[in-house]
Structures are given as C-alpha cells and as structure tokens.
Coordinates of C-alpha atoms in Angstrom, one line a residue:
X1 CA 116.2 94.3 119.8
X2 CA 117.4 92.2 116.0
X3 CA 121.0 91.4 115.7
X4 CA 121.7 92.6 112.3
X5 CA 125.0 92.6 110.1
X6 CA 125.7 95.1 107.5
X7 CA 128.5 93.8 105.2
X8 CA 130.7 96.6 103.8
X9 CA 128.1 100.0 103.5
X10 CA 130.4 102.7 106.0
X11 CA 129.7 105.2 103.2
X12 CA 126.7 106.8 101.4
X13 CA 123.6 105.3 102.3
X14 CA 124.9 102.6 103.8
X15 CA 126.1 104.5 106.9
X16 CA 123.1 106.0 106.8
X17 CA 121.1 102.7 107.5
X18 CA 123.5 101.9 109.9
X19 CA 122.6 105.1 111.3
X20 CA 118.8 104.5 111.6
X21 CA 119.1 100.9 112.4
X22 CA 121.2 102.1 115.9
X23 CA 118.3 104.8 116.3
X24 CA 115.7 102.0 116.3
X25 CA 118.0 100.2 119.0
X26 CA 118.8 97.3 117.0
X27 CA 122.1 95.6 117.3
X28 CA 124.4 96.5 114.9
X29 CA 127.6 94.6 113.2
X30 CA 129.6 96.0 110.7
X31 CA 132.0 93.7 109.0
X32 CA 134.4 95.0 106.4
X33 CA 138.3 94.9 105.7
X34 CA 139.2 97.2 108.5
X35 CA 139.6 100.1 105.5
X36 CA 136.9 102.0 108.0
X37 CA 135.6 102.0 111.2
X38 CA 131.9 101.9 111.6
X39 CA 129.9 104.3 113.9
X40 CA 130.4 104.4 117.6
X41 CA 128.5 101.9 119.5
X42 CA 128.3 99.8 116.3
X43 CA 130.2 95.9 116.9
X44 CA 133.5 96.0 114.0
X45 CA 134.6 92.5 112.6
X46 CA 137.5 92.7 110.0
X47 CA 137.7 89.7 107.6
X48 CA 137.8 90.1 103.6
X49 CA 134.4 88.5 102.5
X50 CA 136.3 86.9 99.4
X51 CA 137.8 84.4 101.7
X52 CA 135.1 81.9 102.9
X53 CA 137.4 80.5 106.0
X54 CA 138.2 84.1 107.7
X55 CA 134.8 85.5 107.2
X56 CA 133.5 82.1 109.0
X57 CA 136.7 82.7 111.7
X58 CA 135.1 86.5 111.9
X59 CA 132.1 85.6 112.5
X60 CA 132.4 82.6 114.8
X61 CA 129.2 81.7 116.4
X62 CA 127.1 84.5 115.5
X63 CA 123.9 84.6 114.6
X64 CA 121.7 87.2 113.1
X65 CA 118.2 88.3 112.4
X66 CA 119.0 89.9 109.3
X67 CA 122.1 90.6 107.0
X68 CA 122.2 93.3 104.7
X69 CA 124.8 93.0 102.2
X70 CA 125.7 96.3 100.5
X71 CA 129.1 95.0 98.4
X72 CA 128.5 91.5 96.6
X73 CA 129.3 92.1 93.6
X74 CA 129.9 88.7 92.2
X75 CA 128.2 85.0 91.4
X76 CA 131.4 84.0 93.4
X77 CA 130.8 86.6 96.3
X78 CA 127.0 85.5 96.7
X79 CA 127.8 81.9 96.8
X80 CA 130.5 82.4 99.6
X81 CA 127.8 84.1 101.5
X82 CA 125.2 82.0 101.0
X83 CA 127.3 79.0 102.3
X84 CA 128.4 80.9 105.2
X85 CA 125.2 82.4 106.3
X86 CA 122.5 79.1 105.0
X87 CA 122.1 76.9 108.2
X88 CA 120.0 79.3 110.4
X89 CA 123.1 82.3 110.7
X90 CA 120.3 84.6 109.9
X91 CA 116.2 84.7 108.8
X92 CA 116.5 87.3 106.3
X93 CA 119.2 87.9 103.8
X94 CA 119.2 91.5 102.2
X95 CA 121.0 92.2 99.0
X96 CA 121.4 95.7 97.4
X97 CA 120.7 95.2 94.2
X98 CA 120.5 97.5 91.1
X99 CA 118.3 98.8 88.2
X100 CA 121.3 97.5 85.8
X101 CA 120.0 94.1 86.1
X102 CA 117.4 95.1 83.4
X103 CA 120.2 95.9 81.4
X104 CA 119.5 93.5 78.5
X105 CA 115.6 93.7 79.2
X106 CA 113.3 96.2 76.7
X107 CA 111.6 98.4 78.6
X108 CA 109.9 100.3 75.5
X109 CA 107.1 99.8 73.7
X110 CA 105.9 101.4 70.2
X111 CA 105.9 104.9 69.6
X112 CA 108.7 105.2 72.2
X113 CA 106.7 105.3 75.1
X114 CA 108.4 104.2 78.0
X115 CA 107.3 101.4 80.3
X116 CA 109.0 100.7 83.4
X117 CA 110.0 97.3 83.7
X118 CA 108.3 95.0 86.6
X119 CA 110.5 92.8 89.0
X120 CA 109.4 89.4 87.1
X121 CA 111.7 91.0 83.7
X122 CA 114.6 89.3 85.1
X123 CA 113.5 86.4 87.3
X124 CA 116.7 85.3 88.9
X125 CA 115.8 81.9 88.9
X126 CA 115.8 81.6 84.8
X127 CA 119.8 83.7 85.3
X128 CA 122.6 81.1 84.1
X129 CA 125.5 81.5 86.2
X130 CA 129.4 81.9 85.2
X131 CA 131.4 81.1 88.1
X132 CA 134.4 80.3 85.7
X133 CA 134.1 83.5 84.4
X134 CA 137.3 86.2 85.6
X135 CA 135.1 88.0 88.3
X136 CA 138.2 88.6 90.6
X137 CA 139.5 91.1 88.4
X138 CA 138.7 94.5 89.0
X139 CA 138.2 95.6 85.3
X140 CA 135.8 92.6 84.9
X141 CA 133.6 93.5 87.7
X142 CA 133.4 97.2 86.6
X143 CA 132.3 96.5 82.6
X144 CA 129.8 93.7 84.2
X145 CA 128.6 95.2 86.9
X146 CA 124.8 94.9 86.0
X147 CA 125.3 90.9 84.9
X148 CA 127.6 90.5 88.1
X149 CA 124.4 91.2 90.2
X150 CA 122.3 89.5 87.9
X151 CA 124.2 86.3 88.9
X152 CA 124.5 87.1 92.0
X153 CA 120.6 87.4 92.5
X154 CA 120.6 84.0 90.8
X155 CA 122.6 82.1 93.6
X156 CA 120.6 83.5 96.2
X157 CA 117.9 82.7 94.5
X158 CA 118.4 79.0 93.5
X159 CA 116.9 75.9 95.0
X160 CA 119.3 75.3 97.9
X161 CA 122.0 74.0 95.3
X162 CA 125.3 76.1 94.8
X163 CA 126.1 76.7 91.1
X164 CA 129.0 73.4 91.4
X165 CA 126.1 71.1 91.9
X166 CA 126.1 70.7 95.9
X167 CA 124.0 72.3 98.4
X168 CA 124.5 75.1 101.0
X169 CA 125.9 72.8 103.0
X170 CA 128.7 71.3 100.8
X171 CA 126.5 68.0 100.6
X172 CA 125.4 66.9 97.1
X173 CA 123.1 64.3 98.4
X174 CA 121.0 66.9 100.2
X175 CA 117.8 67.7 98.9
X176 CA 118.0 71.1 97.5
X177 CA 114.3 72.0 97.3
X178 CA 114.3 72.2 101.0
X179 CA 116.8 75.0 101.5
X180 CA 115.5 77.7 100.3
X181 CA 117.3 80.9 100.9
X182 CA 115.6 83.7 102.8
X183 CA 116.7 86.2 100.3
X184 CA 115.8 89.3 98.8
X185 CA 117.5 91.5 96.4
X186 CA 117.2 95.1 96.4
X187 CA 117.3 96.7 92.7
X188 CA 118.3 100.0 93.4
X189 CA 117.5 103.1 90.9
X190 CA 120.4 105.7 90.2
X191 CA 120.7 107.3 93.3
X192 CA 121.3 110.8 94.3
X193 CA 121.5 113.3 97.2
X194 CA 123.7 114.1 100.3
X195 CA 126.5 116.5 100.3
X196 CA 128.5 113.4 100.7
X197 CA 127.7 111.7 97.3
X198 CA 131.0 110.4 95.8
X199 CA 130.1 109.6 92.8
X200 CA 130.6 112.7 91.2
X201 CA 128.0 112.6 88.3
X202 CA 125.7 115.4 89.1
X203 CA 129.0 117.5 89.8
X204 CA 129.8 116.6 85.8
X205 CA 126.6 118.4 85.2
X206 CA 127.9 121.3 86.7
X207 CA 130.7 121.6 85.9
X208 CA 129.9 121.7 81.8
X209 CA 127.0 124.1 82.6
X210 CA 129.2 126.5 84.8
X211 CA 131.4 127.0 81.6
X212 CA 129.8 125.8 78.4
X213 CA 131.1 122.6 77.7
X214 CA 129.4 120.2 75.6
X215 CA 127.2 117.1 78.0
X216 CA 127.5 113.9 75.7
X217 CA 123.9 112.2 75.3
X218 CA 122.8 109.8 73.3
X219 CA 120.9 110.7 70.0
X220 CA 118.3 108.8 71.1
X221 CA 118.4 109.9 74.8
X222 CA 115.9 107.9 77.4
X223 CA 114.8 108.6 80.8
X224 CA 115.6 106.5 84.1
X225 CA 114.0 106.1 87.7
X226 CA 115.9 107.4 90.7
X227 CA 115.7 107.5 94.5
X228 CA 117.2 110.2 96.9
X229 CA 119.9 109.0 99.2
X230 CA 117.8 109.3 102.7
X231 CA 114.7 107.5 100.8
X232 CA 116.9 104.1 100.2
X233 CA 118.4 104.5 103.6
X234 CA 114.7 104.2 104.7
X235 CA 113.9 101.7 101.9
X236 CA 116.7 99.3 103.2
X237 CA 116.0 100.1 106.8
X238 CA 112.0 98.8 106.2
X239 CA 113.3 95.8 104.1
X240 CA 115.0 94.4 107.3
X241 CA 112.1 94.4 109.4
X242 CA 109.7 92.8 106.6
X243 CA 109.4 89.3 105.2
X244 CA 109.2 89.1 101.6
X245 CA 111.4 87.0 99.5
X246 CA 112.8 87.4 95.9
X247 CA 113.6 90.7 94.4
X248 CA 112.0 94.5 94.6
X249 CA 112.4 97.3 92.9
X250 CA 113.2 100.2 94.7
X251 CA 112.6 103.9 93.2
X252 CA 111.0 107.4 93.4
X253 CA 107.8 107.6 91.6
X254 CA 108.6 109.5 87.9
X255 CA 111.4 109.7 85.9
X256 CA 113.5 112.1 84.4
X257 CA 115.8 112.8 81.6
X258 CA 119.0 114.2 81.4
X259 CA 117.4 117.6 80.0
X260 CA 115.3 117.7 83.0
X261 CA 118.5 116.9 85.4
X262 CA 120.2 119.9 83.8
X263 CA 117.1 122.3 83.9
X264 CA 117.4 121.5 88.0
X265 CA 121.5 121.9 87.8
X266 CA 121.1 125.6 86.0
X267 CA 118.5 126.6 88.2
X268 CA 121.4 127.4 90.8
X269 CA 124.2 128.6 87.9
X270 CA 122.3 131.5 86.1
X271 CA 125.4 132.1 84.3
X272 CA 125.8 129.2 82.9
X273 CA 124.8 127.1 79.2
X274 CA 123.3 124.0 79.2
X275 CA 124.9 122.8 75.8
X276 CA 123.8 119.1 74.5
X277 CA 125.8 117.3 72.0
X278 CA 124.2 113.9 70.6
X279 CA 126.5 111.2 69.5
X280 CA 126.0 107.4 68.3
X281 CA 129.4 106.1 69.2
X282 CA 131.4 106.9 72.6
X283 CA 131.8 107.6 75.7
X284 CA 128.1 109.7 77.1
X285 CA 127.8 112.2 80.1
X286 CA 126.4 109.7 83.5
X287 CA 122.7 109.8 83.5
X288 CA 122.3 109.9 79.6
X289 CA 120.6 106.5 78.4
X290 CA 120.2 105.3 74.8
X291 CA 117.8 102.5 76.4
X292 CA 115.1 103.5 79.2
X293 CA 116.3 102.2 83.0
X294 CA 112.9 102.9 84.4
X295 CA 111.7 100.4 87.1
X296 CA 108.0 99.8 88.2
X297 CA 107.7 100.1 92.1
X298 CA 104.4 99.2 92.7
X299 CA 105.4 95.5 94.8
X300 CA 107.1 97.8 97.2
X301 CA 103.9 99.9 97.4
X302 CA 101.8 97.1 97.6
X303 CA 104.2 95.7 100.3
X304 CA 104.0 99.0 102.1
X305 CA 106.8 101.1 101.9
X306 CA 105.3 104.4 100.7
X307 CA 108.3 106.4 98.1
X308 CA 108.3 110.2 97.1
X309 CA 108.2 111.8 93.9
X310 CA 111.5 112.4 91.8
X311 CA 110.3 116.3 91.6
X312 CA 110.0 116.8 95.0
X313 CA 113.4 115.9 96.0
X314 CA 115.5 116.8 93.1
X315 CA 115.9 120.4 93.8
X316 CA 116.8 119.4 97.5
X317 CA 119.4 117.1 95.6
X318 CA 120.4 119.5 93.2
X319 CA 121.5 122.2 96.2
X320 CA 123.1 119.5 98.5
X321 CA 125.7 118.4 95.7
X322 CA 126.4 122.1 94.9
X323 CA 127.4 122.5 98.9
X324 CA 129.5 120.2 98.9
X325 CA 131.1 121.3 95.8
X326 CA 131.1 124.7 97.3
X327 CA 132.6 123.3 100.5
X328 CA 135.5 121.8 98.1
X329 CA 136.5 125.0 97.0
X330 CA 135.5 124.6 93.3

C-alpha cells in the first residue's frame, strides 16, 4: 500500500485519480481548503497551501510516497512546497503541468508544417524566476498562467537552492547540488471529456453551431494536441508509481484543429451552421490558436505509458459534453 497526497484535484480528473488510486488500494490524502470534501474512505486535511506554517501544522509528521500536486500555480506556490515536502516527506513529487509552458517556444517549421515541440523546448532549469513578481493576485495568475508554471517547474527543478539563495532547508551554507528534488512536472495538453467538464469550451462550440453564430479563429488558425479526461486520470495515476524525473509531456497521439473540433460538434446538431470568422486582433473562440500547441509524447511512450488517438475519443467526448448540456436543460 503507497501513502500518497493529492493537493487540491476534488474535481475533473483529479477526482478521478483519486478515484483509481483508492481502487489500487493505495492510501489516500486529500488536502485542500475545506471548500470540498474528498471521496469516502479518502484521509481530509484542511490548510491553505499559501501559508507555509498551517500546511506544515496540517500535515504534522506525515510522510508520503508520492505527492501529486494538481493546483500550484505559482514560483511562490512551488517553493512553499518544495520547502515543506524536501527532507524525505515524500520520494516522488508530481506536478500537473501544462502544454502552455511552450507558450513562447516555435513549434513550426517552413512551409507551416507543424512540429510538436519535445520536453527539452523549455528546460526548467534554464527558466529565470520572479518571485517579486504580483503572483498573489488573481488577475496576475490568470494572464500568466503558462509562465506561472514555467516558474514553477523551475523551482522544482533547481539544484536544491530556493530562488532567495538558501536551500530547502532554509540553510545557505548547505550544499545545494546534493538536494535534488524528486520532481516531475506533468505538461498536460487541452483536455476534454466527461459529462462533468467545467470548462465550458466545447459547449461554446455548440452553442454558435446550434444557432449560427460566428466562432472567432485566428486568420492564421493552428492545431493543438489533446488528451481525454479518463486518459490523464490514467496518465497521472502511472506517473505515481514510476520513477522518472524532470518533465513529460502528456497527450493523445494527433492533433486537431478547430475545423475538425466543429466537424465532430455538428455531427450531433444536423440543424446547425458551422460559421468561421477570421480576425487578427481580439478576443478568439477556446481552442483556436494563431501559434501551434502541439506536444511530442514519445518520452512517455518510451517510458511506457501507452496513449490513444485524438480520433478515437473525440466523438465519445463530443457526446458526453452534449449530455451534460442536455442534462442542464439547454
């Protein structure tokens, strides 16, 4: 049986790991802010992982085999955790991650064909970090969210030192190139799936085919990797039990554009027009691109974990949004 702590995750997929991690008859504690209760059978510790001294009171003398951390966010957020959880708290340190951490990296080559972009793109080693920058405001953290796990991946990734100059232990005589984190981070493609997706960007889709309205896209409009909700469960739920370090992509095989999203949304509304409108300025429809976000997943292969196709899923996708629309009322 592994001890393992999820930090935040009572939603999406991250219930749904929760869910296969009790199946397996691991362990399970959930910490969060007491907002929601985890599963039954599952340990609950309340603290607000912001503040260093009551997620060390929450956590007392616990120790785990892994952590998976579903809500840092920040530089700030990952150097709080890697304090609290460096000095044998746990062997394995998961981070979900996400594809926007290539958001400043070209994943095109001439003649616009697309390349997806391998892991070593954004080696979070090389990733300055910003701790003075205003990361406790909500706003901030929503407009940076790709460079906010960018940093994040940094601090974990560092040589022992925390971005102030002192180690994980608060010492700044210690010898920071033996404390090495046991990290990895998780880059997650767009994800989609489950009648309990709250994101509500497949739904946008539907809504402007159901009755005409123009879908905002780019004029130069680029495809993306993604990953069904029950395949990243899985993805996360193998990542605890390996023991690679450093960061992996995790996605589908294929990609698809926003014309191909559509084709799959209309499938199901026959009376319905698929209407594109280009622009070059302003706000665009979720899942339109003007740069590619498609991610290479060959070290996960090569690691093991075996991923579907993007086709294969997306109709089953496509039909468990509309459901739960359905179920809405809508």
């Amino acid at each position: 049986m592994r001890d393992v702590l999820v930090i935040g995750g009572n939603r999406y997929f991250g219930k749904r790991l929760i869910d296969r991690l009790m199946a397996a008859g691991d362990r399970v504690t959930v910490l969060n802010r007491g907002s929601a209760s985890p599963p039954a059978g599952a340990i609950h510790l309340v603290a607000d992982r912001d503040d260093e001294a009551a997620l060390n009171s929450a956590l007392g003398d616990r120790a785990f085999d892994a952590v998976v951390d579903q809500v840092c966010y920040t530089p700030r957020q990952a150097a709080t955790a890697r304090r609290v959880f460096s000095g044998g708290r746990t062997r394995r340190y998961v981070l979900t991650s996400t594809v926007e951490v290539y958001e400043y990296e070209d994943s095109l080559v001439y003649e616009d064909t697309v390349v997806p972009v391998r892991e070593d793109a954004v080696d979070p080693r090389t990733v300055p970090v910003r701790l003075e920058l205003p990361w406790h405001k909500p706003e901030f953290r929503e407009t940076h969210y790709g460079e906010g796990k960018r940093q994040a991946e940094a601090v974990l990734a560092s040589t022992g030192a925390d971005p102030d100059g002192t180690d994980a232990s608060g010492d700044p005589a210690a010898d920071a190139a033996e404390l090495p984190f046991p990290y990895t981070a998780v880059r997650v493609a767009h994800v989609l799936g489950g009648e309990d997706d709250f994101t509500g960007r497949l739904d946008h889709y539907a809504r402007r085919i159901r009755t005409g309205t123009p879908i905002a896209v780019p004029t130069e409009n680029r495809p993306a990797t993604y990953i069904h909700v029950e395949e990243i469960a899985d993805f996360l739920f193998w990542a605890v039990g390996e023991n690679f370090t450093g960061p992996v992509n995790a996605a589908s095989h294929g990609l698809l554009t926003t014309e191909e999203l559509c084709a799959a949304v209309a499938l199901h509304i026959p009376d319905g027009r698929t209407v594109f409108q280009n622009v070059d300025v302003g706000k665009v429809s979720p899942f339109s691109f003007s740069r590619s976000y498609g991610m290479d997943n060959s070290r996960a292969t090569e690691l093991g974990f075996t991923f579907g196709h993007v086709q294969e899923w997306l109709p089953r996708a496509v039909a468990e949004m509309l459901a739960a629309e359905a179920g809405r009322g809508r």
